[in-house]
XYZ file of C-alpha atoms in Angstrom:
38
model
C 89.804 94.297 91.468
C 88.774 97.711 92.808
C 85.893 96.149 94.746
C 88.127 93.410 96.208
C 90.767 95.910 97.368
C 88.117 98.106 98.996
C 86.494 95.137 100.773
C 89.720 93.483 101.953
C 91.896 96.500 102.722
C 89.488 99.440 103.057
C 91.410 101.319 100.378
C 90.176 103.449 97.487
C 92.699 104.850 95.034
C 92.887 108.612 94.771
C 91.199 109.470 98.083
C 94.397 110.283 99.965
C 97.910 111.058 98.790
C 99.323 110.086 102.197
C 97.725 106.626 102.355
C 100.021 103.836 101.163
C 98.543 101.483 98.570
C 97.699 98.096 100.117
C 100.026 96.016 97.944
C 102.932 98.494 98.131
C 104.103 97.170 101.499
C 104.790 93.726 102.914
C 105.002 92.365 106.445
C 105.908 88.725 107.112
C 102.828 88.347 109.337
C 100.345 89.671 106.736
C 97.389 87.326 106.230
C 97.574 85.496 102.903
C 94.042 84.084 102.565
C 93.276 86.345 99.596
C 96.165 84.780 97.650
C 95.233 81.151 98.284
C 91.413 81.416 98.502
C 90.202 83.824 95.804
């Protein structure tokens, strides 16, 4: 899971307190390919 999040969202937990976690927000126009094509 850590590898997938880093590859898809460019996020690593614990590197920045200001950076919002990738699955903590939602926008209606977010791509959904990672949910339907694992």
